[in-house]
PDB file of C-alpha atoms in Angstrom:
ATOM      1  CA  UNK X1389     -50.233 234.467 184.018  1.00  0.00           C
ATOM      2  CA  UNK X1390     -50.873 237.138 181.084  1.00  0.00           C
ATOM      3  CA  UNK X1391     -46.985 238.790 181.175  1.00  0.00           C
ATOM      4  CA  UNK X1392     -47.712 240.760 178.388  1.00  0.00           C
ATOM      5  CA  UNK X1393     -50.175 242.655 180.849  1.00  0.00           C
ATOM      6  CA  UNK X1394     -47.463 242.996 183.544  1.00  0.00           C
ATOM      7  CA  UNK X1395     -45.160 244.555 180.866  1.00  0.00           C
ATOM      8  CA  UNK X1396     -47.540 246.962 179.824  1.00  0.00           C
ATOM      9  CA  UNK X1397     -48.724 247.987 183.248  1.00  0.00           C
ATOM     10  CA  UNK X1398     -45.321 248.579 184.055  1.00  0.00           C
ATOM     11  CA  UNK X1399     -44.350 250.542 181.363  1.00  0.00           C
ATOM     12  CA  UNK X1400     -47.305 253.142 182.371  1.00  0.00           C
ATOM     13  CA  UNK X1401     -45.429 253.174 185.897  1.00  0.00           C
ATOM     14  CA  UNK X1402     -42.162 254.233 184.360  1.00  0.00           C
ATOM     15  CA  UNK X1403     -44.168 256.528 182.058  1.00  0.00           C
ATOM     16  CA  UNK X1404     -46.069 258.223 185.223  1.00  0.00           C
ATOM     17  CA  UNK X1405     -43.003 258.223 187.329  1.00  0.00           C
ATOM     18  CA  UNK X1406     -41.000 260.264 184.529  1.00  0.00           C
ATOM     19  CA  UNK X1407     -43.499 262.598 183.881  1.00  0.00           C
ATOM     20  CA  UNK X1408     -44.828 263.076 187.592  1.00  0.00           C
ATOM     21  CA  UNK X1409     -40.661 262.805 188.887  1.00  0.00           C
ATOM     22  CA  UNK X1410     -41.025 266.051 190.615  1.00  0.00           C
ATOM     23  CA  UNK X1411     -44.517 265.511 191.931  1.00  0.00           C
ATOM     24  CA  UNK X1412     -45.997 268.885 190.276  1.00  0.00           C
ATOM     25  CA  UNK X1413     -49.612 267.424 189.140  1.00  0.00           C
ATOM     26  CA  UNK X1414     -49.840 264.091 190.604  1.00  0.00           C
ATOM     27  CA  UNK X1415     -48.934 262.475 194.526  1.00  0.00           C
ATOM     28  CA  UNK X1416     -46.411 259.723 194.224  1.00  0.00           C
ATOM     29  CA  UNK X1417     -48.751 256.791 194.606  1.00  0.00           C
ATOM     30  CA  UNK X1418     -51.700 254.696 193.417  1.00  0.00           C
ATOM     31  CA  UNK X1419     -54.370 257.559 193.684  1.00  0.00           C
ATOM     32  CA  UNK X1420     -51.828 259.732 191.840  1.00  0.00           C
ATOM     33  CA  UNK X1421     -51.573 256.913 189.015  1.00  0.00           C
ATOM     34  CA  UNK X1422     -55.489 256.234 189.111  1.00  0.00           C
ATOM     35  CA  UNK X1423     -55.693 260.278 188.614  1.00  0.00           C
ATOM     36  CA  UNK X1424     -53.157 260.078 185.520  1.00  0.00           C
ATOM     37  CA  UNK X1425     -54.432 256.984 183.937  1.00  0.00           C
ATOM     38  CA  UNK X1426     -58.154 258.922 184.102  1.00  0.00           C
ATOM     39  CA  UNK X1427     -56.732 262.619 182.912  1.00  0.00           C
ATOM     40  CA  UNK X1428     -55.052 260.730 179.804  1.00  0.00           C
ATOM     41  CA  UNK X1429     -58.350 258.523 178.942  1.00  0.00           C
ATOM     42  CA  UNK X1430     -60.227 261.670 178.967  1.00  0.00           C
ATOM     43  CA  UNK X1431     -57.562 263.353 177.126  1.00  0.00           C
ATOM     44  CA  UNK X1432     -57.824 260.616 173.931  1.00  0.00           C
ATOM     45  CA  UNK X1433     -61.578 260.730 174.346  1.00  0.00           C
ATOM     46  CA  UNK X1434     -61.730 264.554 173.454  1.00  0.00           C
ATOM     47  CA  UNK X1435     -59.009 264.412 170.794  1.00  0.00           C
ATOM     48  CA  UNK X1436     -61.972 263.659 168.216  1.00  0.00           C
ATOM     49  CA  UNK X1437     -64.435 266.182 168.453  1.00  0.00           C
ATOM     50  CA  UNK X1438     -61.828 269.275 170.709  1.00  0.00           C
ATOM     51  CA  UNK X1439     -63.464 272.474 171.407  1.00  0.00           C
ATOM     52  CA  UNK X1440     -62.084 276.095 170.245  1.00  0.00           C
ATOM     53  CA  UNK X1441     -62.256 279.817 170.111  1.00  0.00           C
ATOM     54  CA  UNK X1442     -64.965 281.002 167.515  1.00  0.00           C
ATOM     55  CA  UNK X1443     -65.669 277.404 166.768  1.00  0.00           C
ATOM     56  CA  UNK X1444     -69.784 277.879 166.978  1.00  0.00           C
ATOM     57  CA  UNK X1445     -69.413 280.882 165.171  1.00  0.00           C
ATOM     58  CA  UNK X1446     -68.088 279.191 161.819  1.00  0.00           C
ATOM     59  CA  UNK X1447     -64.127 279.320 162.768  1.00  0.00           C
ATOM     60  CA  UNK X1448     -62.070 276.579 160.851  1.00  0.00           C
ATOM     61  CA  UNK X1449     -59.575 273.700 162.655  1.00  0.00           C
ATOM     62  CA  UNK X1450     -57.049 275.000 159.747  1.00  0.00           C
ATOM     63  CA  UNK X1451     -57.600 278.983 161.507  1.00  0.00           C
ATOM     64  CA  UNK X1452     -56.971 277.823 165.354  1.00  0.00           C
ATOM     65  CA  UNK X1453     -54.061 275.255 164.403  1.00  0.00           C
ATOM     66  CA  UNK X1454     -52.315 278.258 162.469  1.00  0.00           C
ATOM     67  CA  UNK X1455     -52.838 280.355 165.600  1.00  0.00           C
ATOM     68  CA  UNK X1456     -51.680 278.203 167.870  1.00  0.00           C
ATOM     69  CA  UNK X1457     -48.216 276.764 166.071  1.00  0.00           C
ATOM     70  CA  UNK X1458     -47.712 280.729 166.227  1.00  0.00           C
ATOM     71  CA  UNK X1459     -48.552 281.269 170.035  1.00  0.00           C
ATOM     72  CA  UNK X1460     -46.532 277.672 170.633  1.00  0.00           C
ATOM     73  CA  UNK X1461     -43.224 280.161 169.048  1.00  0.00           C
ATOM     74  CA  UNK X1462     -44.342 283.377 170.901  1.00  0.00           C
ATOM     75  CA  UNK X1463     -44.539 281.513 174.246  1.00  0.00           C
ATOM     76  CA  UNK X1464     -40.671 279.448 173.120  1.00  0.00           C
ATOM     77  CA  UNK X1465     -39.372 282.984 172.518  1.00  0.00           C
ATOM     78  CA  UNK X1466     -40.637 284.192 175.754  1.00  0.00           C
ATOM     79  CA  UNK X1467     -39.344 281.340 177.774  1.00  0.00           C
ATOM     80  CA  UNK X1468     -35.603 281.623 175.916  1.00  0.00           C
ATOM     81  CA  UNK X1469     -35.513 285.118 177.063  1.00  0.00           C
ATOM     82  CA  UNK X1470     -34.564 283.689 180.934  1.00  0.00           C
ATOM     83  CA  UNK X1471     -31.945 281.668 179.836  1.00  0.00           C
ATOM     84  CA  UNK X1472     -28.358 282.828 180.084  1.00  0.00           C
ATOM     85  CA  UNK X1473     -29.616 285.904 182.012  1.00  0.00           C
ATOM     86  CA  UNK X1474     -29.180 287.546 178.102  1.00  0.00           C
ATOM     87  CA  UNK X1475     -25.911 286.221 177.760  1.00  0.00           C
ATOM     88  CA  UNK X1476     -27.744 285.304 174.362  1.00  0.00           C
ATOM     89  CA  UNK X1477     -29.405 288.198 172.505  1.00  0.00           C
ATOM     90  CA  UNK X1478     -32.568 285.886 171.077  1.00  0.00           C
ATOM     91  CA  UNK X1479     -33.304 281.961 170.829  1.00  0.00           C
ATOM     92  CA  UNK X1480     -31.638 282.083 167.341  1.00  0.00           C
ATOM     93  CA  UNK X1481     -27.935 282.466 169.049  1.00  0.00           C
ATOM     94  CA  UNK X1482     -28.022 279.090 170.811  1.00  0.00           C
ATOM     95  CA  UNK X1483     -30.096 277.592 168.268  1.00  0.00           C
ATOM     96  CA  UNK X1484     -27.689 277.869 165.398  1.00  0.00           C
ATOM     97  CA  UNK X1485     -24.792 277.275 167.988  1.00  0.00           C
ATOM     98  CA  UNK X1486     -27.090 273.745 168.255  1.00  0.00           C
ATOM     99  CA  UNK X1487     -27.262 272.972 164.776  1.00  0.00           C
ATOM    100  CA  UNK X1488     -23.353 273.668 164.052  1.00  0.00           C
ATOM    101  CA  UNK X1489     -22.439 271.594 167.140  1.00  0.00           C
ATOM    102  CA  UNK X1490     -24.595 268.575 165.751  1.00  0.00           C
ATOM    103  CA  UNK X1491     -24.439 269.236 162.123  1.00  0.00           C
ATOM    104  CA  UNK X1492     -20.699 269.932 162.064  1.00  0.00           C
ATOM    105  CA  UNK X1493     -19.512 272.645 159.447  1.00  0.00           C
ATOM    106  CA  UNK X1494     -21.649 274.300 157.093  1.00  0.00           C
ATOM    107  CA  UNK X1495     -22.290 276.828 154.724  1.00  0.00           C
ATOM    108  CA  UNK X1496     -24.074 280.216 155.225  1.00  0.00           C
ATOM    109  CA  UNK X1497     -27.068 279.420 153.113  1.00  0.00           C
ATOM    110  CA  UNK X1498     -26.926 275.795 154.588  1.00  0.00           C
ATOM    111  CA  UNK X1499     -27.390 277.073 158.188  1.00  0.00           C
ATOM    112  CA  UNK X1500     -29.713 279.731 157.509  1.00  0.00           C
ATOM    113  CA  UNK X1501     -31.431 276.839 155.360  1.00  0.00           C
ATOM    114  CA  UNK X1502     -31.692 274.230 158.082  1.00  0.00           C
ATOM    115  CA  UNK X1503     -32.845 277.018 160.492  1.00  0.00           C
ATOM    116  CA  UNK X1504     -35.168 278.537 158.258  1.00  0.00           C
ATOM    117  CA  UNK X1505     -34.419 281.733 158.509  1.00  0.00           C
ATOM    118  CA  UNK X1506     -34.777 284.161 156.510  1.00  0.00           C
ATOM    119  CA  UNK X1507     -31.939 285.319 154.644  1.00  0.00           C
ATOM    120  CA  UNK X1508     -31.219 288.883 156.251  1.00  0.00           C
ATOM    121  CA  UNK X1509     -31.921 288.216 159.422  1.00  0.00           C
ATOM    122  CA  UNK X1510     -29.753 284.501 159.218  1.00  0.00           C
ATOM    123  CA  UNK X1511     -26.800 286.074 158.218  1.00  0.00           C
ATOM    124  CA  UNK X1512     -27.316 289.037 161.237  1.00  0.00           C
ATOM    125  CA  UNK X1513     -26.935 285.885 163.711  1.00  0.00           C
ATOM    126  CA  UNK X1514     -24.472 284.602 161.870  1.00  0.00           C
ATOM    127  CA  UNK X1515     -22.371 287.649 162.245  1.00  0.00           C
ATOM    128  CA  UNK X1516     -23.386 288.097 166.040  1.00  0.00           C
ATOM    129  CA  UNK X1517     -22.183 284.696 167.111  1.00  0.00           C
ATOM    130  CA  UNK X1518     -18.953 285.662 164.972  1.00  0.00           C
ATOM    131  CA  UNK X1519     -18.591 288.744 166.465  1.00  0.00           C
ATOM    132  CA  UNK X1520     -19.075 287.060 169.998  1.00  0.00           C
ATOM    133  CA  UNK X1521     -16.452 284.463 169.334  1.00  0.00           C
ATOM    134  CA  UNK X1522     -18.742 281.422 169.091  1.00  0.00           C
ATOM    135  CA  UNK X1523     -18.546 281.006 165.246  1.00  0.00           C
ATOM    136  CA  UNK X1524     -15.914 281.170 163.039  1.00  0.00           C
ATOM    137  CA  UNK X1525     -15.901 281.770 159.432  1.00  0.00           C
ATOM    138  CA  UNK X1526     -13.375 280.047 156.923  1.00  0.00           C
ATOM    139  CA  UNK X1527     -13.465 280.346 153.049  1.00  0.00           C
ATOM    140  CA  UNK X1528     -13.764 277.091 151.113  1.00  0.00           C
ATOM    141  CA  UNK X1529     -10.303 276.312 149.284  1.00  0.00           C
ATOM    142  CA  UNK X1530     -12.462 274.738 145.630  1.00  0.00           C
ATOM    143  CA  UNK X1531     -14.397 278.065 145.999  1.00  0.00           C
ATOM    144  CA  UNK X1532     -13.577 281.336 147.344  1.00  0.00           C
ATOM    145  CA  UNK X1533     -16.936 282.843 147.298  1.00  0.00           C
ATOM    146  CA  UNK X1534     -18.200 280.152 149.670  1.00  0.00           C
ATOM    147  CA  UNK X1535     -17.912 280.454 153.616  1.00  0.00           C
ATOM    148  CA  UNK X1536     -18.390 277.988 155.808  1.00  0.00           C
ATOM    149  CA  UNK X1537     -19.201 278.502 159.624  1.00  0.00           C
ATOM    150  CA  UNK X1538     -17.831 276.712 162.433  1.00  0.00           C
ATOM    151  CA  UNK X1539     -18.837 276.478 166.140  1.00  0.00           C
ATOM    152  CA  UNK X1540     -15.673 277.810 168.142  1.00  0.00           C
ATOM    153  CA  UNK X1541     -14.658 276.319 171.660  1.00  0.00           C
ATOM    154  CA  UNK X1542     -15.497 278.959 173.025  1.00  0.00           C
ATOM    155  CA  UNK X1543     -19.549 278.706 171.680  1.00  0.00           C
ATOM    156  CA  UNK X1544     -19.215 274.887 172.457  1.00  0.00           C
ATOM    157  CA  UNK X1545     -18.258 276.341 176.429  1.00  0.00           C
ATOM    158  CA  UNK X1546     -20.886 278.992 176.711  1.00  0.00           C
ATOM    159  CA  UNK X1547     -23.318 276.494 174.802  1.00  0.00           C
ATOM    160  CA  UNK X1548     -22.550 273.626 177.407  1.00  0.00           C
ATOM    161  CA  UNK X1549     -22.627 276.075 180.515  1.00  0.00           C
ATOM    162  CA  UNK X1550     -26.419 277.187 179.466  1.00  0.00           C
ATOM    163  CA  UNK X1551     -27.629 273.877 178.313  1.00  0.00           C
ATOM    164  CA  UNK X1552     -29.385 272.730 181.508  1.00  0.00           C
ATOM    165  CA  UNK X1553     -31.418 275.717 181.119  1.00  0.00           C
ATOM    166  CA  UNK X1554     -32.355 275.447 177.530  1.00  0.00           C
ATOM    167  CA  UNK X1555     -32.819 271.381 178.354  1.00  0.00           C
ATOM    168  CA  UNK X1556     -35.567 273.240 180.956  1.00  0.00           C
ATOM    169  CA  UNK X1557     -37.231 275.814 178.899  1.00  0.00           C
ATOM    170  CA  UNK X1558     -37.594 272.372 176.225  1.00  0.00           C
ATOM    171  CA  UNK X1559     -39.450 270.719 179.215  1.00  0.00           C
ATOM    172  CA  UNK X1560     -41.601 274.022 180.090  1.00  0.00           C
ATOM    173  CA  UNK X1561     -42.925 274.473 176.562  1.00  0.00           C
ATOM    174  CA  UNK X1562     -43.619 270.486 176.285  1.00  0.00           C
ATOM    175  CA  UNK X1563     -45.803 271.362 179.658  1.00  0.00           C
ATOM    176  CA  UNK X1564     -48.402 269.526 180.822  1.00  0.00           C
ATOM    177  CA  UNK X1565     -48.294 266.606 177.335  1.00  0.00           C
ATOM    178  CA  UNK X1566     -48.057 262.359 178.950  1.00  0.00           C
ATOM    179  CA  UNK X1567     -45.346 260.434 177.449  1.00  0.00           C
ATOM    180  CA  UNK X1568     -48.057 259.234 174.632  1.00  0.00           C
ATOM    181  CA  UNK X1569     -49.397 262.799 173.830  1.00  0.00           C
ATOM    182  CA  UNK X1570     -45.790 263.719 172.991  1.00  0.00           C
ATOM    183  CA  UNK X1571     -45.083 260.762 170.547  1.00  0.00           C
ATOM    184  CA  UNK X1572     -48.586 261.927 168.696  1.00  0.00           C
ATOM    185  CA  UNK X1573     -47.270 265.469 168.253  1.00  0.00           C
ATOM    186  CA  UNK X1574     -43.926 264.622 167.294  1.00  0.00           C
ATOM    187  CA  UNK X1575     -45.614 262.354 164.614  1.00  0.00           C
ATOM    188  CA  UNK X1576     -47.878 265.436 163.418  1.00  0.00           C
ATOM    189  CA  UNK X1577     -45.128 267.911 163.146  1.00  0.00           C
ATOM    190  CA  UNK X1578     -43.042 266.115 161.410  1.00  0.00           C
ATOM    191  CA  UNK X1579     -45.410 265.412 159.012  1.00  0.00           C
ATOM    192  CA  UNK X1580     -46.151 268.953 158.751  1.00  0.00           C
ATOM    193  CA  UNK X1581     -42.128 269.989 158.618  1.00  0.00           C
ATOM    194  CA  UNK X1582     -42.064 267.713 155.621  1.00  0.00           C
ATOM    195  CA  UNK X1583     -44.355 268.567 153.697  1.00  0.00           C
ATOM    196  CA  UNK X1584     -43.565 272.464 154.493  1.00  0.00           C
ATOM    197  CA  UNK X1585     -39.805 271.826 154.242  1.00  0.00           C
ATOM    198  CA  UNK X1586     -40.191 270.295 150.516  1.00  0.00           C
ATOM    199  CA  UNK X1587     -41.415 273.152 149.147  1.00  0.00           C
ATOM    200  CA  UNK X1588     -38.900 275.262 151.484  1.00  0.00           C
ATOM    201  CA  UNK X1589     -36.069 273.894 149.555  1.00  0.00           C
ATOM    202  CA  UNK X1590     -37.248 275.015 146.337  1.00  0.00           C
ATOM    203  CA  UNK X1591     -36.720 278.741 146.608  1.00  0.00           C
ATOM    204  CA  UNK X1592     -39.860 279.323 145.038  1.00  0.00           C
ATOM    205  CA  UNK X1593     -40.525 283.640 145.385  1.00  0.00           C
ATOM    206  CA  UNK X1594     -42.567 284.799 148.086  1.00  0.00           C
ATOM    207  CA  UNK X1595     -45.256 286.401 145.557  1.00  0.00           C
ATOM    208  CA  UNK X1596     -46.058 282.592 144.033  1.00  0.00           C
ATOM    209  CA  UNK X1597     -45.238 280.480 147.230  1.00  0.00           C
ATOM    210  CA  UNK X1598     -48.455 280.378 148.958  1.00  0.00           C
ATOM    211  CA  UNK X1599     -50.167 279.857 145.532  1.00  0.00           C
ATOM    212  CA  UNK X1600     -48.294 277.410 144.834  1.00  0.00           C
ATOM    213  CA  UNK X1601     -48.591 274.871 147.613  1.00  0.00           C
ATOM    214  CA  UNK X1602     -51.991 275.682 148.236  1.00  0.00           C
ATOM    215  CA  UNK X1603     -52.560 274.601 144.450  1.00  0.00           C
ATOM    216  CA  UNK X1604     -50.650 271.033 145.890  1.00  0.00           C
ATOM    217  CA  UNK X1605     -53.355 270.376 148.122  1.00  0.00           C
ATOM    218  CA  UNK X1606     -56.214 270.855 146.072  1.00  0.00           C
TER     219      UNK X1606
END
């Protein structure tokens, strides 16, 4: 008996059941599986040779990828707007409130950094969740002119009381992506966050930046 077969055949059960767990796409049974198993073939058989806007009128992969990582934000930002009924004023507010609850203490620049945000507009949120009593701000003792920012208990409460909704806007935006299509963009992005995020951490000036990494990849 080939068990390595079983294994694998189960493990695309589990992966259909958590994906189809609220039955939105596909019925709970083997013509529901059959239908998944054939929508994700088909799915990997496209992936070589996809089809997009202004494609047979000369339009590049490197044009429609840029336009869609921005939709992919647009459509985030849109979603975040439901959560909290505005108890937050933008996505930013409960994303830094994220990144000090998992990252622990850190400096201005470092959270604006790790965000990246722009420098005006990080230290606005910064100063909103102070204002709101989810951040604190303490001054280091080896240097005065540094300020680090801590989440509050009060940003750790209003942060846990929202999270099941910002845990569902994650799964909304992830939409209709199998278990496997997932793992492949996770794998892309971060490639791309790396090789962005290297030349991120430079500080290079906005009038040589895109000259400069473009330079990299010729």
């Amino acid at each position: 008996m080939n068990f390595d077969l079983i294994k694998a055949v189960v493990g695309l059960v589990q992966q259909f059941m958590e994906q189809n767990e609220d039955h939105v796409l596909y019925s709970n049974d083997l013509q529901g599986f059959t239908e998944w198993i054939n929508a994700s073939s088909k799915s990997y058989s496209d992936q070589e040779n996809p089809d997009w806007v202004g494609k047979e009128l000369g339009r590049s992969s490197e044009s429609i990828i840029n336009t869609l990582l921005i939709k992919m934000g647009r459509y985030a930002k849109t979603y975040s707007r439901s959560i909290g009924n505005s108890v937050f004023s933008s996505q930013d507010d409960f994303i830094y409130l994220i990144s000090l609850k998992t990252m622990g203490t850190m400096t201005k620049m470092e959270l604006i950094r790790h965000n990246v945000s722009e420098r005006s507009s990080g230290i606005l949120i910064i100063n909103r969740l102070i204002r709101y009593g989810w951040a604190e701000q303490t001054v280091s003792q080896k240097d005065k002119r540094i300020k680090h920012i801590l989440i509050t208990e009060k940003g750790i409460s209003v942060l846990e009381e929202h999270m099941d909704e910002i845990r569902k806007a994650s799964r909304v935006i992830v939409g209709n992506l199998n278990h496997s299509e997932q793992m492949l963009l996770i794998a892309i992005l971060s490639k791309l966050d790396e090789f962005h995020d290297s030349f991120y951490r430079m500080n290079i000036a906005a009038t040589d930046l895109l000259d400069i990494v473009h330079k990299r990849l010729n």
